[in-house]
Amino acid sequence: MDAFSYVGGVLHCEQVPVPQLAEQFGTPLYVYSQATLETAYDRMAGAFAALSPKICFSIKSCHNLHMLRLLHSRGAAFDAVSIGEVRRAIEAGADAADIVFAGVGKTRTEIDEALQLGVGCFNVESSEELAALADAATVNGKTTTAALRVNPDVDAKTHPYTTTGKKENKFGIDIDEARTLFSQYRKHPHLQLNGIHVHIGSPVNTVAPYVETVQRTLALIDALAKDGINIALLNLGGGWGTCYQDSDAPPIEDYAAAIVPLFAERNLAIHLEPGRSITANAGILVTRVTYCKQARTRKFAIVDAAMTDLIRPALYDAYHFIWPVAPGNDQTPKGRTPDQAIPNAETVDIVGPVCESSDFLAKGRSLPPLAAGDLIAVFSAGAYGAVMTSQYNSRPRAPEVLVYGSRARVIRRRETYDDLVAAERDI
Ligand code: LLP
């Protein structure tokens, strides 16, 4: 599944023992596997190859420039949701034409800058945004391509905070309104409005919501064709599931097997916007136990990583498999599930030092006994991990290290106190 494995009772990233990385770079520490990233990208490309899709990697899931460079060299295009992400993609080597600019609230300044840069396609989410884009293109003397993000009203059956395709969500445009807008803008001299974008949530751990979404969208495309409007592009968004614990999502090939045949006889350009399915299992967060504390009813392992380093458990109650980095041969985990039959297991909450009760990485986990100084790994942290960090409690952000084979290099240095106050000093 990924290149994080226990060899001789010690966790390795590819060929590098994780304790060595912790020693060299300190903790907390993000560690990425290049091979895992590339394999995930190649599998996505292979699974959907019959549709010749443009794979627009969703920068928001993991925006490190070095990771973006790797994906760019693999052939990825990019999905950006702010001008900052657009700039990251360009700095990573992307051609602006291979960037899709999405997001529900692009400002006029962002739209103007993206037009000047020559961004390939705008995914538009409201009639007011469409009017702003058309005006900006006219004023800037540019012609651009746009897709309307349609809200298909499909339940992706994921966390309410990451469900985006239901009619009560802020995202996208109702199908009826979309029809009106397509016909209103059909002959605009500066706007080629010929695409449809859908994104129903993240992660979507079953195939059926995608099938329903594609069927509804193809029906809309057919209805538009009857009105004389030709849709050339369909962007299926992201949300493809990945493995946080064993078999919680089907492999990407299963999604593709259900979706690809729906496009038989269709002549549509396809965009995909995967993030998590490419990056989640390419990264772990390594942290060290600072103290253990036996409270009246629970044992706590207080670690040096916090919600500031990985906010997913606090924000979505998200599950990340956690295990000691060097548990020894007899306590090597079998797969990634919470129910491991191990001798002397203890039930423990893994918590950080931040002054919030939501500052936990896991609750009630059955783990080999932990002691101060032990290293533990938080798995599947490569997506929405480092990108969602903060400096709350004046905590400098953790560094990121990329492993390739037996080599490791820093791709983001650890922040310092000076970084924390830089924007406040000398003003
Ligand atoms: N396209 C659009 C329009 C999106 O809104 C998203 C994610 C993606 C693509 C990429 O989805 P992915 O393939 O990565 O699932 N912070 C949350 C996830 C928020 C996702 C937001 N949109 C988490 O940690 O689970």
Coordinates of C-alpha atoms and ligand atoms in Angstrom, one line a residue:
M1 CA 0.0 0.0 0.0
D2 CA 2.8 2.4 0.9
A3 CA 6.5 2.5 1.6
F4 CA 6.2 2.8 5.4
S5 CA 6.9 -0.6 6.8
Y6 CA 8.4 -2.3 9.9
V7 CA 11.7 -4.0 9.3
G8 CA 13.2 -5.8 12.3
G9 CA 10.6 -4.1 14.6
V10 CA 11.5 -0.6 13.4
L11 CA 9.5 1.6 11.1
H12 CA 11.2 2.5 7.9
C13 CA 10.3 5.1 5.2
E14 CA 11.5 3.3 2.1
Q15 CA 15.0 2.3 3.2
V16 CA 15.5 4.8 5.9
P17 CA 14.8 3.9 9.6
V18 CA 12.4 6.5 11.0
P19 CA 14.3 6.8 14.4
Q20 CA 17.3 8.0 12.3
L21 CA 15.2 10.8 10.8
A22 CA 13.8 11.8 14.2
E23 CA 17.4 12.0 15.5
Q24 CA 18.6 14.0 12.6
F25 CA 15.7 16.4 12.2
G26 CA 14.0 16.4 15.5
T27 CA 10.3 16.0 16.3
P28 CA 7.5 16.7 15.5
L29 CA 8.5 15.9 11.9
Y30 CA 6.6 15.2 8.7
V31 CA 8.2 12.4 6.6
Y32 CA 7.1 11.7 3.0
S33 CA 7.9 8.8 0.7
Q34 CA 8.6 9.9 -2.9
A35 CA 8.0 6.3 -4.1
T36 CA 4.5 6.2 -2.5
L37 CA 3.6 9.6 -3.9
E38 CA 4.6 8.6 -7.4
T39 CA 3.0 5.2 -7.2
A40 CA -0.3 6.8 -6.1
Y41 CA -0.2 9.3 -9.0
D42 CA 0.7 6.6 -11.5
R43 CA -2.1 4.4 -10.3
M44 CA -4.7 7.2 -10.7
A45 CA -3.4 7.9 -14.2
G46 CA -3.4 4.2 -15.1
A47 CA -6.9 3.6 -13.7
F48 CA -8.5 6.4 -15.7
A49 CA -6.3 6.1 -18.8
A50 CA -9.2 5.2 -21.1
L51 CA -10.6 8.7 -20.5
S52 CA -7.2 10.4 -21.1
P53 CA -8.0 12.8 -18.2
K54 CA -6.1 15.9 -17.2
I55 CA -5.1 15.0 -13.7
C56 CA -5.3 18.3 -11.8
F57 CA -3.6 17.5 -8.5
S58 CA -5.5 19.3 -5.7
I59 CA -2.8 21.5 -4.2
K60 CA -4.8 22.1 -1.0
S61 CA -4.1 18.6 0.2
C62 CA -0.3 19.0 0.2
H63 CA 1.2 22.2 -1.1
N64 CA 4.9 21.8 -0.6
L65 CA 6.7 23.0 -3.7
H66 CA 9.0 20.0 -3.8
M67 CA 6.0 17.6 -3.8
L68 CA 4.3 19.7 -6.5
R69 CA 7.5 19.6 -8.6
L70 CA 7.6 15.8 -8.3
L71 CA 4.0 15.6 -9.4
H72 CA 4.5 18.1 -12.2
S73 CA 7.4 16.0 -13.5
R74 CA 5.1 13.0 -13.4
G75 CA 2.7 14.8 -15.8
A76 CA 0.2 16.3 -13.3
A77 CA -1.7 19.5 -13.9
F78 CA -3.0 21.4 -10.9
D79 CA -6.2 22.4 -9.1
A80 CA -5.7 25.7 -7.2
V81 CA -8.2 27.4 -4.9
S82 CA -6.4 30.7 -4.2
I83 CA -3.9 32.9 -6.1
G84 CA -1.3 31.6 -3.6
E85 CA -1.9 28.1 -4.8
V86 CA -1.8 29.3 -8.5
R87 CA 1.6 30.8 -7.7
R88 CA 2.9 27.7 -6.0
A89 CA 1.9 25.6 -9.1
I90 CA 3.8 28.0 -11.4
E91 CA 6.8 28.1 -9.1
A92 CA 6.8 24.3 -9.2
G93 CA 7.1 24.5 -13.0
A94 CA 3.5 24.2 -14.1
D95 CA 2.4 25.9 -17.3
A96 CA -0.4 28.4 -16.3
A97 CA -2.6 26.7 -18.9
D98 CA -2.4 23.5 -16.9
I99 CA -3.9 25.2 -13.8
V100 CA -7.6 25.0 -13.0
F101 CA -8.6 27.9 -10.7
A102 CA -11.5 26.8 -8.4
G103 CA -13.0 28.1 -5.2
V104 CA -16.3 29.6 -4.1
G105 CA -15.0 33.1 -3.4
K106 CA -12.3 34.2 -5.7
T107 CA -11.8 37.9 -5.3
R108 CA -11.6 40.3 -8.3
T109 CA -7.9 40.8 -7.5
E110 CA -7.3 37.1 -7.7
I111 CA -9.3 36.7 -10.9
D112 CA -7.4 39.6 -12.5
E113 CA -4.1 38.1 -11.6
A114 CA -5.0 34.6 -12.7
L115 CA -6.2 36.1 -16.1
Q116 CA -2.9 37.9 -16.5
L117 CA -1.0 34.7 -15.7
G118 CA -3.0 32.8 -18.3
V119 CA -4.7 30.2 -16.0
G120 CA -6.2 27.5 -18.2
C121 CA -9.7 27.2 -16.8
F122 CA -11.9 28.8 -14.1
N123 CA -14.3 26.7 -12.1
V124 CA -17.1 29.1 -11.4
E125 CA -19.6 28.7 -8.5
S126 CA -22.2 31.5 -8.7
S127 CA -23.8 33.8 -11.2
E128 CA -22.2 36.8 -9.6
E129 CA -18.7 35.2 -9.9
L130 CA -19.5 34.4 -13.5
A131 CA -20.4 38.1 -14.2
A132 CA -17.2 39.2 -12.4
L133 CA -15.1 36.8 -14.5
A134 CA -16.7 37.9 -17.7
D135 CA -16.1 41.5 -16.8
A136 CA -12.5 40.9 -15.8
A137 CA -11.8 39.0 -19.0
T138 CA -13.3 41.9 -21.0
V139 CA -11.4 44.6 -19.1
N140 CA -8.1 42.7 -19.3
G141 CA -8.6 42.0 -23.0
K142 CA -8.3 38.2 -22.5
T143 CA -10.4 35.2 -23.5
T144 CA -10.7 32.5 -21.0
T145 CA -12.3 29.1 -20.5
A146 CA -14.7 28.4 -17.7
A147 CA -16.7 25.5 -16.2
L148 CA -19.7 25.9 -14.1
R149 CA -19.6 24.0 -10.8
V150 CA -22.9 22.3 -10.7
N151 CA -24.4 21.1 -7.4
P152 CA -25.8 17.7 -8.3
D153 CA -27.5 17.2 -4.9
V154 CA -25.9 13.8 -4.3
D155 CA -25.0 12.6 -0.8
A156 CA -21.3 11.6 -0.7
K157 CA -21.9 10.0 2.8
T158 CA -18.9 11.6 4.3
H159 CA -18.4 14.0 7.3
P160 CA -20.8 16.9 7.2
Y161 CA -17.9 19.4 7.2
T162 CA -16.5 17.9 4.0
T163 CA -19.8 17.1 2.2
T164 CA -20.1 19.6 -0.7
G165 CA -22.6 18.2 -3.3
K166 CA -25.9 18.5 -1.4
K167 CA -28.3 21.3 -2.2
E168 CA -27.9 22.8 1.3
N169 CA -24.1 23.2 0.8
K170 CA -22.6 26.5 -0.2
F171 CA -20.9 25.0 -3.3
G172 CA -21.9 25.0 -6.9
I173 CA -24.9 26.2 -8.8
D174 CA -28.3 24.5 -9.0
I175 CA -28.8 22.5 -12.3
D176 CA -31.7 24.8 -13.4
E177 CA -29.8 27.9 -12.8
A178 CA -26.8 26.4 -14.6
R179 CA -28.9 25.9 -17.7
T180 CA -29.9 29.5 -17.7
L181 CA -26.3 30.7 -17.3
F182 CA -25.0 28.5 -20.1
S183 CA -27.5 29.9 -22.5
Q184 CA -27.0 33.5 -21.2
Y185 CA -23.2 33.4 -21.8
R186 CA -23.1 31.2 -24.9
K187 CA -21.8 33.9 -27.2
H188 CA -19.7 35.9 -24.8
P189 CA -16.7 37.3 -26.7
H190 CA -14.3 36.8 -23.8
L191 CA -15.6 33.7 -22.1
Q192 CA -15.8 30.2 -23.4
L193 CA -18.3 28.7 -21.0
N194 CA -18.3 25.1 -22.1
G195 CA -17.4 23.0 -19.1
I196 CA -19.2 21.4 -16.1
H197 CA -17.4 20.8 -12.7
V198 CA -18.7 18.6 -9.9
H199 CA -17.2 17.8 -6.6
I200 CA -19.4 16.1 -4.1
G201 CA -17.2 15.7 -1.0
S202 CA -14.0 14.3 0.5
P203 CA -13.3 11.5 1.2
V204 CA -16.0 9.7 -0.7
N205 CA -15.4 6.1 0.4
T206 CA -17.9 4.4 -1.9
V207 CA -18.3 4.4 -5.7
A208 CA -22.0 4.8 -5.9
P209 CA -22.2 8.6 -5.3
Y210 CA -19.8 9.2 -8.2
V211 CA -21.9 7.0 -10.5
E212 CA -25.0 9.0 -9.5
T213 CA -23.2 12.3 -10.0
V214 CA -21.9 11.3 -13.5
Q215 CA -25.4 10.1 -14.5
R216 CA -27.0 13.3 -13.4
T217 CA -24.3 15.4 -15.1
L218 CA -24.5 13.5 -18.4
A219 CA -28.3 14.0 -18.3
L220 CA -27.7 17.7 -17.9
I221 CA -25.2 17.7 -20.8
D222 CA -27.8 16.0 -23.0
A223 CA -30.4 18.5 -22.0
L224 CA -28.1 21.3 -22.8
A225 CA -27.3 19.7 -26.2
K226 CA -31.0 19.9 -27.0
D227 CA -30.8 23.7 -26.3
G228 CA -27.9 23.9 -28.7
I229 CA -25.2 24.2 -26.0
N230 CA -22.2 22.0 -26.4
I231 CA -20.4 20.9 -23.3
A232 CA -16.8 19.9 -24.1
L233 CA -15.3 19.4 -20.6
L234 CA -16.4 17.5 -17.5
N235 CA -14.4 17.9 -14.3
L236 CA -15.3 15.1 -11.9
G237 CA -13.5 16.8 -8.9
G238 CA -11.7 14.9 -6.2
G239 CA -12.7 13.1 -3.1
W240 CA -11.4 9.7 -4.1
G241 CA -11.0 7.6 -0.9
T242 CA -7.8 6.3 0.5
C243 CA -6.8 3.9 3.3
Y244 CA -6.7 5.4 6.8
Q245 CA -7.4 2.0 8.2
D246 CA -7.6 -1.3 6.4
S247 CA -10.2 -1.5 3.7
D248 CA -12.1 1.7 4.5
A249 CA -12.1 2.7 0.8
P250 CA -12.0 0.8 -2.4
P251 CA -8.9 0.9 -4.6
I252 CA -8.9 3.7 -7.2
E253 CA -9.2 1.0 -9.9
D254 CA -12.7 0.2 -8.5
Y255 CA -13.9 3.8 -8.9
A256 CA -12.5 3.8 -12.4
A257 CA -14.1 0.5 -13.4
A258 CA -17.6 1.9 -12.5
I259 CA -17.1 5.4 -13.9
V260 CA -15.2 4.8 -17.2
P261 CA -17.9 2.8 -19.0
L262 CA -20.4 5.7 -18.3
F263 CA -18.5 7.7 -20.9
A264 CA -18.7 5.2 -23.7
E265 CA -19.5 7.1 -27.0
R266 CA -19.0 10.4 -25.3
N267 CA -16.6 12.9 -26.7
L268 CA -15.7 14.9 -23.5
A269 CA -12.5 16.2 -22.2
I270 CA -12.2 14.9 -18.6
H271 CA -10.5 16.6 -15.6
L272 CA -9.9 14.9 -12.3
E273 CA -8.9 16.7 -9.1
P274 CA -7.4 14.2 -6.7
G275 CA -5.6 15.3 -3.6
R276 CA -5.9 12.9 -0.7
S277 CA -5.8 9.7 -2.7
I278 CA -2.3 10.8 -4.0
T279 CA -0.8 12.3 -0.9
A280 CA -2.4 10.9 2.3
N281 CA -0.4 7.7 2.5
A282 CA 2.7 9.3 1.2
G283 CA 3.3 11.0 4.6
I284 CA 3.5 10.4 8.3
L285 CA 3.8 12.6 11.3
V286 CA 6.5 11.5 13.7
T287 CA 6.2 12.6 17.3
R288 CA 7.9 11.8 20.6
V289 CA 6.2 11.1 23.9
T290 CA 7.1 13.9 26.4
Y291 CA 5.3 12.5 29.4
C292 CA 2.9 9.8 30.3
K293 CA 0.2 10.4 32.8
Q294 CA -2.2 8.0 34.5
A295 CA -5.3 10.0 35.4
R296 CA -8.1 8.6 37.5
T297 CA -9.8 6.9 34.5
R298 CA -7.5 7.2 31.6
K299 CA -3.9 7.0 30.6
F300 CA -2.6 9.9 28.5
A301 CA 0.6 10.0 26.4
I302 CA 1.4 13.6 26.0
V303 CA 3.4 14.0 22.8
D304 CA 5.3 16.9 21.2
A305 CA 2.9 17.1 18.2
A306 CA -0.4 18.8 18.6
M307 CA -3.6 19.9 16.9
T308 CA -1.4 22.7 15.4
D309 CA 0.6 20.0 13.5
L310 CA -2.4 17.8 12.6
I311 CA -5.8 19.2 13.1
R312 CA -7.9 16.4 11.4
P313 CA -8.7 14.5 14.6
A314 CA -9.8 17.7 16.4
L315 CA -11.8 19.1 13.5
Y316 CA -13.5 16.0 12.0
D317 CA -12.9 13.3 14.6
A318 CA -10.7 11.8 11.9
Y319 CA -9.0 8.4 12.5
H320 CA -5.3 8.1 11.9
F321 CA -3.6 4.9 12.6
I322 CA -0.9 5.4 15.3
W323 CA 1.8 3.0 16.3
P324 CA 5.2 3.2 18.1
V325 CA 8.1 3.7 15.7
A326 CA 10.3 1.0 17.3
P327 CA 8.0 -1.5 19.0
G328 CA 10.2 -4.5 18.4
N329 CA 9.5 -7.6 16.4
D330 CA 6.8 -9.1 18.6
Q331 CA 4.7 -5.9 18.5
T332 CA 4.9 -5.0 14.9
P333 CA 1.4 -4.0 13.7
K334 CA -0.5 -6.2 11.4
G335 CA -2.1 -3.8 8.9
R336 CA -3.7 -0.6 9.9
T337 CA -6.6 -1.3 12.2
P338 CA -7.3 -0.3 15.8
D339 CA -8.0 -3.9 16.9
Q340 CA -4.5 -5.4 17.0
A341 CA -4.1 -8.4 19.2
I342 CA -0.9 -7.6 21.1
P343 CA 0.4 -8.6 24.5
N344 CA 0.4 -6.1 27.3
A345 CA -1.7 -3.6 25.3
E346 CA -2.7 -0.4 27.1
T347 CA -5.6 1.9 26.3
V348 CA -4.3 5.4 25.9
D349 CA -5.2 8.9 24.6
I350 CA -2.5 10.5 22.5
V351 CA -2.7 14.2 23.3
G352 CA -0.6 17.3 22.5
P353 CA 0.6 20.2 24.7
V354 CA -1.9 22.8 23.4
C355 CA -4.4 24.3 25.9
E356 CA -7.5 22.9 24.3
S357 CA -9.4 19.6 25.1
S358 CA -9.7 19.1 21.4
D359 CA -5.9 18.8 21.2
F360 CA -5.7 15.1 20.6
L361 CA -4.4 12.9 17.9
A362 CA -6.3 9.7 19.1
K363 CA -8.5 8.6 21.9
G364 CA -8.8 5.3 23.6
R365 CA -6.2 3.5 21.4
S366 CA -5.0 0.0 22.3
L367 CA -1.2 0.3 21.9
P368 CA 2.0 -1.3 23.2
P369 CA 2.8 0.4 26.5
L370 CA 4.3 3.8 25.9
A371 CA 6.9 5.6 27.9
A372 CA 8.4 9.1 27.9
G373 CA 11.0 9.3 25.0
D374 CA 9.2 6.8 22.8
L375 CA 8.7 7.8 19.2
I376 CA 5.3 7.2 17.6
A377 CA 4.1 7.5 14.0
V378 CA 0.8 9.0 12.9
F379 CA 0.0 7.4 9.6
S380 CA -1.8 8.7 6.5
A381 CA -0.9 12.3 7.4
G382 CA 0.4 13.4 4.0
A383 CA -3.0 15.0 3.0
Y384 CA -4.4 17.9 4.9
G385 CA -1.7 17.5 7.4
A386 CA 1.2 20.0 7.0
V387 CA -1.1 22.3 4.9
M388 CA -3.5 22.8 7.8
T389 CA -0.9 23.5 10.5
S390 CA -1.0 26.7 12.5
Q391 CA 1.3 28.6 14.9
Y392 CA -1.3 28.6 17.7
N393 CA 0.2 28.7 21.2
S394 CA 3.3 30.2 19.4
R395 CA 4.4 26.8 18.2
P396 CA 6.8 26.9 15.2
R397 CA 5.7 24.6 12.4
A398 CA 7.3 21.2 12.0
P399 CA 9.8 20.5 9.2
E400 CA 9.0 18.3 6.3
V401 CA 11.5 15.7 5.0
L402 CA 11.3 13.8 1.8
V403 CA 12.7 10.3 1.5
Y404 CA 13.7 8.6 -1.7
G405 CA 15.3 5.2 -1.4
S406 CA 18.1 5.6 1.2
R407 CA 18.2 9.4 1.0
A408 CA 16.4 12.0 3.0
R409 CA 16.3 15.7 2.4
V410 CA 14.5 18.6 4.1
I411 CA 11.8 20.1 1.9
R412 CA 10.6 22.6 4.5
R413 CA 12.8 23.6 7.4
R414 CA 11.5 23.8 11.0
E415 CA 10.2 27.3 11.8
T416 CA 11.9 29.4 14.4
Y417 CA 10.9 31.9 17.0
D418 CA 12.0 34.6 14.5
D419 CA 9.5 33.2 11.9
L420 CA 6.8 33.4 14.5
V421 CA 7.2 37.2 15.0
A422 CA 8.6 38.2 11.6
A423 CA 5.4 39.8 10.4
E424 CA 5.0 41.7 13.7
R425 CA 8.5 43.2 14.0
D426 CA 9.8 46.3 12.4
I427 CA 6.4 47.8 11.4
Ligands
LLP1 N1 -11.8 19.5 -5.8 C1 -12.5 20.3 -5.0 C2 -13.4 21.2 -5.7 C3 -12.4 20.2 -3.6 O1 -13.1 21.0 -2.9 C4 -11.5 19.3 -3.1 C5 -11.3 19.2 -1.6 C6 -10.7 18.4 -3.9 C7 -10.9 18.6 -5.3 C8 -9.7 17.4 -3.4 O2 -10.4 16.4 -2.7 P1 -9.5 15.1 -2.2 O3 -9.2 14.4 -3.5 O4 -8.3 15.6 -1.6 O5 -10.4 14.4 -1.3 N2 -9.5 19.2 5.1 C9 -10.4 18.0 4.9 C10 -10.6 17.8 3.4 C11 -11.2 19.1 2.7 C12 -11.4 18.8 1.3 C13 -11.7 20.1 0.6 N3 -11.9 20.0 -0.8 C14 -9.8 16.8 5.5 O6 -8.7 16.9 6.2 O7 -10.3 15.7 5.4

